[in-house]
Amino acid sequence: MAMVMAIGIVTQGVLLNYFGLQFFQHIFGKILSIINLSLWFAFILSLIIASLDGKFKDIHYSNRINRFGIGTWVAGTSISGILFFKQFFQWGFISVIIAFINIALWIIYVGVSVKTFIEIFRTKSYRNVHGILLLTTVSTQSNVLLLNTVFKEFPDIFNLSLLIIGFCFYLVCVFFILIRYIKNTWSIEMDWNNTNCILHGALSISGIACLVTGIISIDTIRWIWRAALLIFIAVESIEIYRLFKRIKHFGLKKAIFIYDVTQWSRVFTFAMFYTFTSLIHTHLFIGSFVIDTILNEGVWVVIILLMFELMLCVSDLIKANKQLSRQIGKENEVSSPF
């Protein structure tokens, strides 16, 4: 679902804002949307199969920290509902159904997350926490975007409540992550997680949610953007330093050309910050050079990141398929009487 989130925001946010509505409604935009909706539906089926096979708890719930990954299901479903509504407006009732299902899923996820936060706090087990916790904020604000897209006049009281819940989750998550890195010894090449970039991605989607609802002052949203920019610079500076350390420690191939599903969070957060900047840039009192660089060069950075991640993903799938074929071949050799 992290892949669905990333491709969805690149399509609906980055490409739409850079190339315009005509591109989004043209055949290429529709193809990208259909591909993403197909991926979303395939992952939904895989979750159902895991549940029927009795593997759901082991895969998604047993590990405390991995429970927060369920937030990608909420956010992925939100972006899929938005894409469906925008591309296939004549079937808008399906997006309404998706929205109601997503609200129920989000309520369950919030319950699981709050329970897990309490468990981590009571046991002081901060050592393994990382940016995945911030999916609580992302999932909440993604629901704000979905509900305000599908329903013409979504009540302000519900919008405000969701926004406040999202920001409260953000503060709690930042507190937990800071404790992890302040109170424990750690190395940047081994213990800095890909998901930590959600520190600025969660703020960006919160700012977009504030803009969409129209109930938060533009001055406040400006401050959210500035905070997102500063955190973006800080986190990505750490990421660049980490990259050099990993190359030195593991070598170029193992440092860069290794696929991990958490890497999709980087595509998502870069695309989200770009989208936030695109939507608010006319209200920002900041040098045009900074804004122009983000809007004109940032789009290609996001596209390159997406292409690179797709390349790693496909390469990993091919490798896994070859290993499975070899394993099946060996099993057949052992079981054969000849």
PDB file of N, CA, C and O in Angstrom, residues 140-201:
ATOM      1  N   THR A 140      -4.828   9.886   9.024  1.00  0.00           N
ATOM      2  CA  THR A 140      -5.891  10.785   9.480  1.00  0.00           C
ATOM      3  C   THR A 140      -6.113  11.920   8.487  1.00  0.00           C
ATOM      4  O   THR A 140      -7.254  12.210   8.085  1.00  0.00           O
ATOM      5  N   GLN A 141      -5.028  12.562   8.076  1.00  0.00           N
ATOM      6  CA  GLN A 141      -5.164  13.700   7.153  1.00  0.00           C
ATOM      7  C   GLN A 141      -5.567  13.253   5.754  1.00  0.00           C
ATOM      8  O   GLN A 141      -6.219  14.003   5.023  1.00  0.00           O
ATOM      9  N   SER A 142      -5.187  12.037   5.375  1.00  0.00           N
ATOM     10  CA  SER A 142      -5.610  11.521   4.063  1.00  0.00           C
ATOM     11  C   SER A 142      -7.128  11.336   4.038  1.00  0.00           C
ATOM     12  O   SER A 142      -7.768  11.528   3.005  1.00  0.00           O
ATOM     13  N   ASN A 143      -7.691  10.958   5.177  1.00  0.00           N
ATOM     14  CA  ASN A 143      -9.146  10.837   5.268  1.00  0.00           C
ATOM     15  C   ASN A 143      -9.828  12.196   5.114  1.00  0.00           C
ATOM     16  O   ASN A 143     -10.914  12.293   4.533  1.00  0.00           O
ATOM     17  N   VAL A 144      -9.189  13.241   5.649  1.00  0.00           N
ATOM     18  CA  VAL A 144      -9.714  14.603   5.477  1.00  0.00           C
ATOM     19  C   VAL A 144      -9.795  14.938   3.987  1.00  0.00           C
ATOM     20  O   VAL A 144     -10.800  15.475   3.503  1.00  0.00           O
ATOM     21  N   LEU A 145      -8.732  14.608   3.241  1.00  0.00           N
ATOM     22  CA  LEU A 145      -8.697  14.889   1.804  1.00  0.00           C
ATOM     23  C   LEU A 145      -9.765  14.100   1.062  1.00  0.00           C
ATOM     24  O   LEU A 145     -10.455  14.634   0.184  1.00  0.00           O
ATOM     25  N   LEU A 146      -9.907  12.822   1.408  1.00  0.00           N
ATOM     26  CA  LEU A 146     -10.905  11.980   0.752  1.00  0.00           C
ATOM     27  C   LEU A 146     -12.329  12.478   1.022  1.00  0.00           C
ATOM     28  O   LEU A 146     -13.133  12.631   0.095  1.00  0.00           O
ATOM     29  N   LEU A 147     -12.636  12.741   2.276  1.00  0.00           N
ATOM     30  CA  LEU A 147     -13.992  13.135   2.661  1.00  0.00           C
ATOM     31  C   LEU A 147     -14.387  14.477   2.062  1.00  0.00           C
ATOM     32  O   LEU A 147     -15.535  14.689   1.669  1.00  0.00           O
ATOM     33  N   ASN A 148     -13.413  15.407   1.957  1.00  0.00           N
ATOM     34  CA  ASN A 148     -13.716  16.715   1.377  1.00  0.00           C
ATOM     35  C   ASN A 148     -13.747  16.682  -0.151  1.00  0.00           C
ATOM     36  O   ASN A 148     -14.220  17.633  -0.777  1.00  0.00           O
ATOM     37  N   THR A 149     -13.239  15.595  -0.733  1.00  0.00           N
ATOM     38  CA  THR A 149     -13.338  15.406  -2.184  1.00  0.00           C
ATOM     39  C   THR A 149     -14.672  14.782  -2.556  1.00  0.00           C
ATOM     40  O   THR A 149     -15.359  15.226  -3.478  1.00  0.00           O
ATOM     41  N   VAL A 150     -15.048  13.756  -1.800  1.00  0.00           N
ATOM     42  CA  VAL A 150     -16.253  12.979  -2.116  1.00  0.00           C
ATOM     43  C   VAL A 150     -17.533  13.707  -1.726  1.00  0.00           C
ATOM     44  O   VAL A 150     -18.522  13.683  -2.462  1.00  0.00           O
ATOM     45  N   PHE A 151     -17.512  14.376  -0.558  1.00  0.00           N
ATOM     46  CA  PHE A 151     -18.699  15.080  -0.068  1.00  0.00           C
ATOM     47  C   PHE A 151     -18.528  16.581  -0.278  1.00  0.00           C
ATOM     48  O   PHE A 151     -17.537  17.158   0.150  1.00  0.00           O
ATOM     49  N   LYS A 152     -19.510  17.202  -0.928  1.00  0.00           N
ATOM     50  CA  LYS A 152     -19.393  18.615  -1.299  1.00  0.00           C
ATOM     51  C   LYS A 152     -19.248  19.526  -0.083  1.00  0.00           C
ATOM     52  O   LYS A 152     -18.439  20.443  -0.077  1.00  0.00           O
ATOM     53  N   GLU A 153     -20.049  19.308   0.936  1.00  0.00           N
ATOM     54  CA  GLU A 153     -19.995  20.158   2.128  1.00  0.00           C
ATOM     55  C   GLU A 153     -19.804  19.274   3.361  1.00  0.00           C
ATOM     56  O   GLU A 153     -20.771  18.949   4.055  1.00  0.00           O
ATOM     57  N   PHE A 154     -18.565  18.912   3.603  1.00  0.00           N
ATOM     58  CA  PHE A 154     -18.274  18.103   4.777  1.00  0.00           C
ATOM     59  C   PHE A 154     -18.226  19.031   5.997  1.00  0.00           C
ATOM     60  O   PHE A 154     -17.571  20.090   5.944  1.00  0.00           O
ATOM     61  N   PRO A 155     -18.914  18.689   7.081  1.00  0.00           N
ATOM     62  CA  PRO A 155     -19.032  19.601   8.234  1.00  0.00           C
ATOM     63  C   PRO A 155     -17.684  20.052   8.797  1.00  0.00           C
ATOM     64  O   PRO A 155     -16.769  19.245   8.978  1.00  0.00           O
ATOM     65  N   ASP A 156     -17.580  21.355   9.082  1.00  0.00           N
ATOM     66  CA  ASP A 156     -16.336  21.923   9.614  1.00  0.00           C
ATOM     67  C   ASP A 156     -15.935  21.311  10.946  1.00  0.00           C
ATOM     68  O   ASP A 156     -14.747  21.156  11.227  1.00  0.00           O
ATOM     69  N   ILE A 157     -16.926  20.952  11.764  1.00  0.00           N
ATOM     70  CA  ILE A 157     -16.613  20.395  13.079  1.00  0.00           C
ATOM     71  C   ILE A 157     -15.873  19.065  12.951  1.00  0.00           C
ATOM     72  O   ILE A 157     -14.942  18.777  13.704  1.00  0.00           O
ATOM     73  N   PHE A 158     -16.260  18.263  11.952  1.00  0.00           N
ATOM     74  CA  PHE A 158     -15.563  16.998  11.719  1.00  0.00           C
ATOM     75  C   PHE A 158     -14.178  17.236  11.121  1.00  0.00           C
ATOM     76  O   PHE A 158     -13.211  16.567  11.471  1.00  0.00           O
ATOM     77  N   ASN A 159     -14.097  18.215  10.200  1.00  0.00           N
ATOM     78  CA  ASN A 159     -12.795  18.573   9.629  1.00  0.00           C
ATOM     79  C   ASN A 159     -11.822  19.004  10.718  1.00  0.00           C
ATOM     80  O   ASN A 159     -10.674  18.537  10.767  1.00  0.00           O
ATOM     81  N   LEU A 160     -12.286  19.910  11.591  1.00  0.00           N
ATOM     82  CA  LEU A 160     -11.427  20.425  12.655  1.00  0.00           C
ATOM     83  C   LEU A 160     -11.007  19.308  13.608  1.00  0.00           C
ATOM     84  O   LEU A 160      -9.844  19.243  14.025  1.00  0.00           O
ATOM     85  N   SER A 161     -11.946  18.424  13.926  1.00  0.00           N
ATOM     86  CA  SER A 161     -11.646  17.317  14.835  1.00  0.00           C
ATOM     87  C   SER A 161     -10.564  16.407  14.255  1.00  0.00           C
ATOM     88  O   SER A 161      -9.612  16.033  14.953  1.00  0.00           O
ATOM     89  N   LEU A 162     -10.701  16.072  12.969  1.00  0.00           N
ATOM     90  CA  LEU A 162      -9.710  15.195  12.322  1.00  0.00           C
ATOM     91  C   LEU A 162      -8.348  15.876  12.236  1.00  0.00           C
ATOM     92  O   LEU A 162      -7.307  15.241  12.463  1.00  0.00           O
ATOM     93  N   LEU A 163      -8.346  17.179  11.899  1.00  0.00           N
ATOM     94  CA  LEU A 163      -7.079  17.913  11.822  1.00  0.00           C
ATOM     95  C   LEU A 163      -6.367  17.931  13.175  1.00  0.00           C
ATOM     96  O   LEU A 163      -5.148  17.698  13.255  1.00  0.00           O
ATOM     97  N   ILE A 164      -7.115  18.174  14.232  1.00  0.00           N
ATOM     98  CA  ILE A 164      -6.532  18.217  15.580  1.00  0.00           C
ATOM     99  C   ILE A 164      -5.986  16.834  15.968  1.00  0.00           C
ATOM    100  O   ILE A 164      -4.872  16.726  16.507  1.00  0.00           O
ATOM    101  N   ILE A 165      -6.756  15.789  15.677  1.00  0.00           N
ATOM    102  CA  ILE A 165      -6.295  14.424  15.971  1.00  0.00           C
ATOM    103  C   ILE A 165      -4.997  14.136  15.226  1.00  0.00           C
ATOM    104  O   ILE A 165      -4.041  13.581  15.789  1.00  0.00           O
ATOM    105  N   GLY A 166      -4.939  14.537  13.947  1.00  0.00           N
ATOM    106  CA  GLY A 166      -3.734  14.313  13.144  1.00  0.00           C
ATOM    107  C   GLY A 166      -2.520  15.019  13.709  1.00  0.00           C
ATOM    108  O   GLY A 166      -1.431  14.443  13.801  1.00  0.00           O
ATOM    109  N   PHE A 167      -2.684  16.282  14.121  1.00  0.00           N
ATOM    110  CA  PHE A 167      -1.562  17.041  14.690  1.00  0.00           C
ATOM    111  C   PHE A 167      -1.150  16.487  16.057  1.00  0.00           C
ATOM    112  O   PHE A 167       0.037  16.484  16.401  1.00  0.00           O
ATOM    113  N   CYS A 168      -2.116  16.027  16.839  1.00  0.00           N
ATOM    114  CA  CYS A 168      -1.794  15.415  18.142  1.00  0.00           C
ATOM    115  C   CYS A 168      -0.971  14.144  17.942  1.00  0.00           C
ATOM    116  O   CYS A 168       0.015  13.914  18.654  1.00  0.00           O
ATOM    117  N   PHE A 169      -1.368  13.340  16.966  1.00  0.00           N
ATOM    118  CA  PHE A 169      -0.593  12.142  16.641  1.00  0.00           C
ATOM    119  C   PHE A 169       0.836  12.523  16.239  1.00  0.00           C
ATOM    120  O   PHE A 169       1.805  11.855  16.611  1.00  0.00           O
ATOM    121  N   TYR A 170       0.962  13.609  15.468  1.00  0.00           N
ATOM    122  CA  TYR A 170       2.290  14.043  15.014  1.00  0.00           C
ATOM    123  C   TYR A 170       3.191  14.363  16.203  1.00  0.00           C
ATOM    124  O   TYR A 170       4.349  13.929  16.255  1.00  0.00           O
ATOM    125  N   LEU A 171       2.680  15.108  17.160  1.00  0.00           N
ATOM    126  CA  LEU A 171       3.466  15.489  18.336  1.00  0.00           C
ATOM    127  C   LEU A 171       3.867  14.270  19.159  1.00  0.00           C
ATOM    128  O   LEU A 171       5.010  14.167  19.620  1.00  0.00           O
ATOM    129  N   VAL A 172       2.946  13.333  19.331  1.00  0.00           N
ATOM    130  CA  VAL A 172       3.240  12.106  20.086  1.00  0.00           C
ATOM    131  C   VAL A 172       4.335  11.303  19.382  1.00  0.00           C
ATOM    132  O   VAL A 172       5.287  10.824  20.013  1.00  0.00           O
ATOM    133  N   CYS A 173       4.210  11.172  18.064  1.00  0.00           N
ATOM    134  CA  CYS A 173       5.189  10.398  17.292  1.00  0.00           C
ATOM    135  C   CYS A 173       6.578  11.022  17.339  1.00  0.00           C
ATOM    136  O   CYS A 173       7.583  10.319  17.502  1.00  0.00           O
ATOM    137  N   VAL A 174       6.637  12.338  17.183  1.00  0.00           N
ATOM    138  CA  VAL A 174       7.927  13.040  17.243  1.00  0.00           C
ATOM    139  C   VAL A 174       8.566  12.837  18.623  1.00  0.00           C
ATOM    140  O   VAL A 174       9.773  12.607  18.732  1.00  0.00           O
ATOM    141  N   PHE A 175       7.759  12.892  19.679  1.00  0.00           N
ATOM    142  CA  PHE A 175       8.233  12.658  21.042  1.00  0.00           C
ATOM    143  C   PHE A 175       8.861  11.269  21.161  1.00  0.00           C
ATOM    144  O   PHE A 175       9.974  11.110  21.675  1.00  0.00           O
ATOM    145  N   PHE A 176       8.171  10.246  20.651  1.00  0.00           N
ATOM    146  CA  PHE A 176       8.669   8.880  20.728  1.00  0.00           C
ATOM    147  C   PHE A 176       9.962   8.713  19.925  1.00  0.00           C
ATOM    148  O   PHE A 176      10.914   8.072  20.383  1.00  0.00           O
ATOM    149  N   ILE A 177       9.993   9.294  18.717  1.00  0.00           N
ATOM    150  CA  ILE A 177      11.178   9.161  17.855  1.00  0.00           C
ATOM    151  C   ILE A 177      12.390   9.871  18.477  1.00  0.00           C
ATOM    152  O   ILE A 177      13.513   9.351  18.453  1.00  0.00           O
ATOM    153  N   LEU A 178      12.170  11.058  19.035  1.00  0.00           N
ATOM    154  CA  LEU A 178      13.268  11.792  19.685  1.00  0.00           C
ATOM    155  C   LEU A 178      13.834  11.003  20.864  1.00  0.00           C
ATOM    156  O   LEU A 178      15.058  10.943  21.043  1.00  0.00           O
ATOM    157  N   ILE A 179      12.961  10.405  21.663  1.00  0.00           N
ATOM    158  CA  ILE A 179      13.430   9.588  22.792  1.00  0.00           C
ATOM    159  C   ILE A 179      14.296   8.442  22.288  1.00  0.00           C
ATOM    160  O   ILE A 179      15.345   8.132  22.859  1.00  0.00           O
ATOM    161  N   ARG A 180      13.860   7.810  21.213  1.00  0.00           N
ATOM    162  CA  ARG A 180      14.624   6.687  20.660  1.00  0.00           C
ATOM    163  C   ARG A 180      16.063   7.099  20.321  1.00  0.00           C
ATOM    164  O   ARG A 180      17.020   6.412  20.662  1.00  0.00           O
ATOM    165  N   TYR A 181      16.210   8.246  19.629  1.00  0.00           N
ATOM    166  CA  TYR A 181      17.535   8.638  19.153  1.00  0.00           C
ATOM    167  C   TYR A 181      18.346   9.400  20.196  1.00  0.00           C
ATOM    168  O   TYR A 181      19.572   9.493  20.072  1.00  0.00           O
ATOM    169  N   ILE A 182      17.695   9.951  21.209  1.00  0.00           N
ATOM    170  CA  ILE A 182      18.428  10.673  22.266  1.00  0.00           C
ATOM    171  C   ILE A 182      18.914   9.722  23.354  1.00  0.00           C
ATOM    172  O   ILE A 182      20.050   9.821  23.831  1.00  0.00           O
ATOM    173  N   LYS A 183      18.077   8.766  23.725  1.00  0.00           N
ATOM    174  CA  LYS A 183      18.385   7.907  24.877  1.00  0.00           C
ATOM    175  C   LYS A 183      19.097   6.610  24.527  1.00  0.00           C
ATOM    176  O   LYS A 183      19.500   5.866  25.410  1.00  0.00           O
ATOM    177  N   ASN A 184      19.234   6.298  23.237  1.00  0.00           N
ATOM    178  CA  ASN A 184      19.883   5.047  22.843  1.00  0.00           C
ATOM    179  C   ASN A 184      21.088   5.322  21.954  1.00  0.00           C
ATOM    180  O   ASN A 184      21.112   6.314  21.223  1.00  0.00           O
ATOM    181  N   THR A 185      22.058   4.453  22.021  1.00  0.00           N
ATOM    182  CA  THR A 185      23.191   4.552  21.102  1.00  0.00           C
ATOM    183  C   THR A 185      22.752   4.007  19.740  1.00  0.00           C
ATOM    184  O   THR A 185      22.019   3.021  19.672  1.00  0.00           O
ATOM    185  N   TRP A 186      23.204   4.640  18.687  1.00  0.00           N
ATOM    186  CA  TRP A 186      22.799   4.196  17.350  1.00  0.00           C
ATOM    187  C   TRP A 186      23.818   4.645  16.311  1.00  0.00           C
ATOM    188  O   TRP A 186      24.575   5.585  16.525  1.00  0.00           O
ATOM    189  N   SER A 187      23.844   3.928  15.198  1.00  0.00           N
ATOM    190  CA  SER A 187      24.717   4.297  14.084  1.00  0.00           C
ATOM    191  C   SER A 187      23.842   4.715  12.911  1.00  0.00           C
ATOM    192  O   SER A 187      22.788   4.113  12.664  1.00  0.00           O
ATOM    193  N   ILE A 188      24.273   5.710  12.193  1.00  0.00           N
ATOM    194  CA  ILE A 188      23.431   6.282  11.134  1.00  0.00           C
ATOM    195  C   ILE A 188      23.231   5.316   9.976  1.00  0.00           C
ATOM    196  O   ILE A 188      22.166   5.280   9.353  1.00  0.00           O
ATOM    197  N   GLU A 189      24.244   4.470   9.685  1.00  0.00           N
ATOM    198  CA  GLU A 189      24.104   3.566   8.545  1.00  0.00           C
ATOM    199  C   GLU A 189      23.205   2.366   8.836  1.00  0.00           C
ATOM    200  O   GLU A 189      22.644   1.761   7.927  1.00  0.00           O
ATOM    201  N   MET A 190      23.031   2.023  10.124  1.00  0.00           N
ATOM    202  CA  MET A 190      22.248   0.848  10.496  1.00  0.00           C
ATOM    203  C   MET A 190      20.903   1.199  11.138  1.00  0.00           C
ATOM    204  O   MET A 190      19.926   0.467  10.981  1.00  0.00           O
ATOM    205  N   ASP A 191      20.843   2.305  11.860  1.00  0.00           N
ATOM    206  CA  ASP A 191      19.677   2.583  12.706  1.00  0.00           C
ATOM    207  C   ASP A 191      18.821   3.768  12.265  1.00  0.00           C
ATOM    208  O   ASP A 191      17.820   4.065  12.909  1.00  0.00           O
ATOM    209  N   TRP A 192      19.222   4.443  11.207  1.00  0.00           N
ATOM    210  CA  TRP A 192      18.369   5.519  10.691  1.00  0.00           C
ATOM    211  C   TRP A 192      17.452   4.918   9.630  1.00  0.00           C
ATOM    212  O   TRP A 192      17.897   4.425   8.605  1.00  0.00           O
ATOM    213  N   ASN A 193      16.156   4.958   9.874  1.00  0.00           N
ATOM    214  CA  ASN A 193      15.197   4.263   9.012  1.00  0.00           C
ATOM    215  C   ASN A 193      14.713   5.118   7.852  1.00  0.00           C
ATOM    216  O   ASN A 193      14.598   6.343   7.974  1.00  0.00           O
ATOM    217  N   ASN A 194      14.414   4.460   6.728  1.00  0.00           N
ATOM    218  CA  ASN A 194      13.880   5.158   5.558  1.00  0.00           C
ATOM    219  C   ASN A 194      12.614   5.936   5.896  1.00  0.00           C
ATOM    220  O   ASN A 194      12.369   7.018   5.367  1.00  0.00           O
ATOM    221  N   THR A 195      11.806   5.366   6.783  1.00  0.00           N
ATOM    222  CA  THR A 195      10.510   5.971   7.110  1.00  0.00           C
ATOM    223  C   THR A 195      10.623   7.280   7.883  1.00  0.00           C
ATOM    224  O   THR A 195       9.617   7.987   8.041  1.00  0.00           O
ATOM    225  N   ASN A 196      11.811   7.634   8.344  1.00  0.00           N
ATOM    226  CA  ASN A 196      11.957   8.890   9.096  1.00  0.00           C
ATOM    227  C   ASN A 196      11.677  10.117   8.227  1.00  0.00           C
ATOM    228  O   ASN A 196      11.442  11.208   8.751  1.00  0.00           O
ATOM    229  N   CYS A 197      11.703   9.932   6.900  1.00  0.00           N
ATOM    230  CA  CYS A 197      11.377  11.064   6.026  1.00  0.00           C
ATOM    231  C   CYS A 197       9.895  11.444   6.148  1.00  0.00           C
ATOM    232  O   CYS A 197       9.486  12.531   5.706  1.00  0.00           O
ATOM    233  N   ILE A 198       9.086  10.580   6.765  1.00  0.00           N
ATOM    234  CA  ILE A 198       7.674  10.918   6.974  1.00  0.00           C
ATOM    235  C   ILE A 198       7.551  12.059   7.988  1.00  0.00           C
ATOM    236  O   ILE A 198       6.483  12.658   8.129  1.00  0.00           O
ATOM    237  N   LEU A 199       8.638  12.407   8.661  1.00  0.00           N
ATOM    238  CA  LEU A 199       8.636  13.566   9.555  1.00  0.00           C
ATOM    239  C   LEU A 199       8.210  14.828   8.805  1.00  0.00           C
ATOM    240  O   LEU A 199       7.460  15.659   9.334  1.00  0.00           O
ATOM    241  N   HIS A 200       8.686  14.988   7.566  1.00  0.00           N
ATOM    242  CA  HIS A 200       8.233  16.167   6.797  1.00  0.00           C
ATOM    243  C   HIS A 200       7.021  15.826   5.927  1.00  0.00           C
ATOM    244  O   HIS A 200       6.178  16.678   5.673  1.00  0.00           O
ATOM    245  N   GLY A 201       6.884  14.568   5.508  1.00  0.00           N
ATOM    246  CA  GLY A 201       5.730  14.178   4.702  1.00  0.00           C
ATOM    247  C   GLY A 201       4.419  14.315   5.457  1.00  0.00           C
ATOM    248  O   GLY A 201       3.403  14.747   4.895  1.00  0.00           O
TER     249      GLY A 201
END
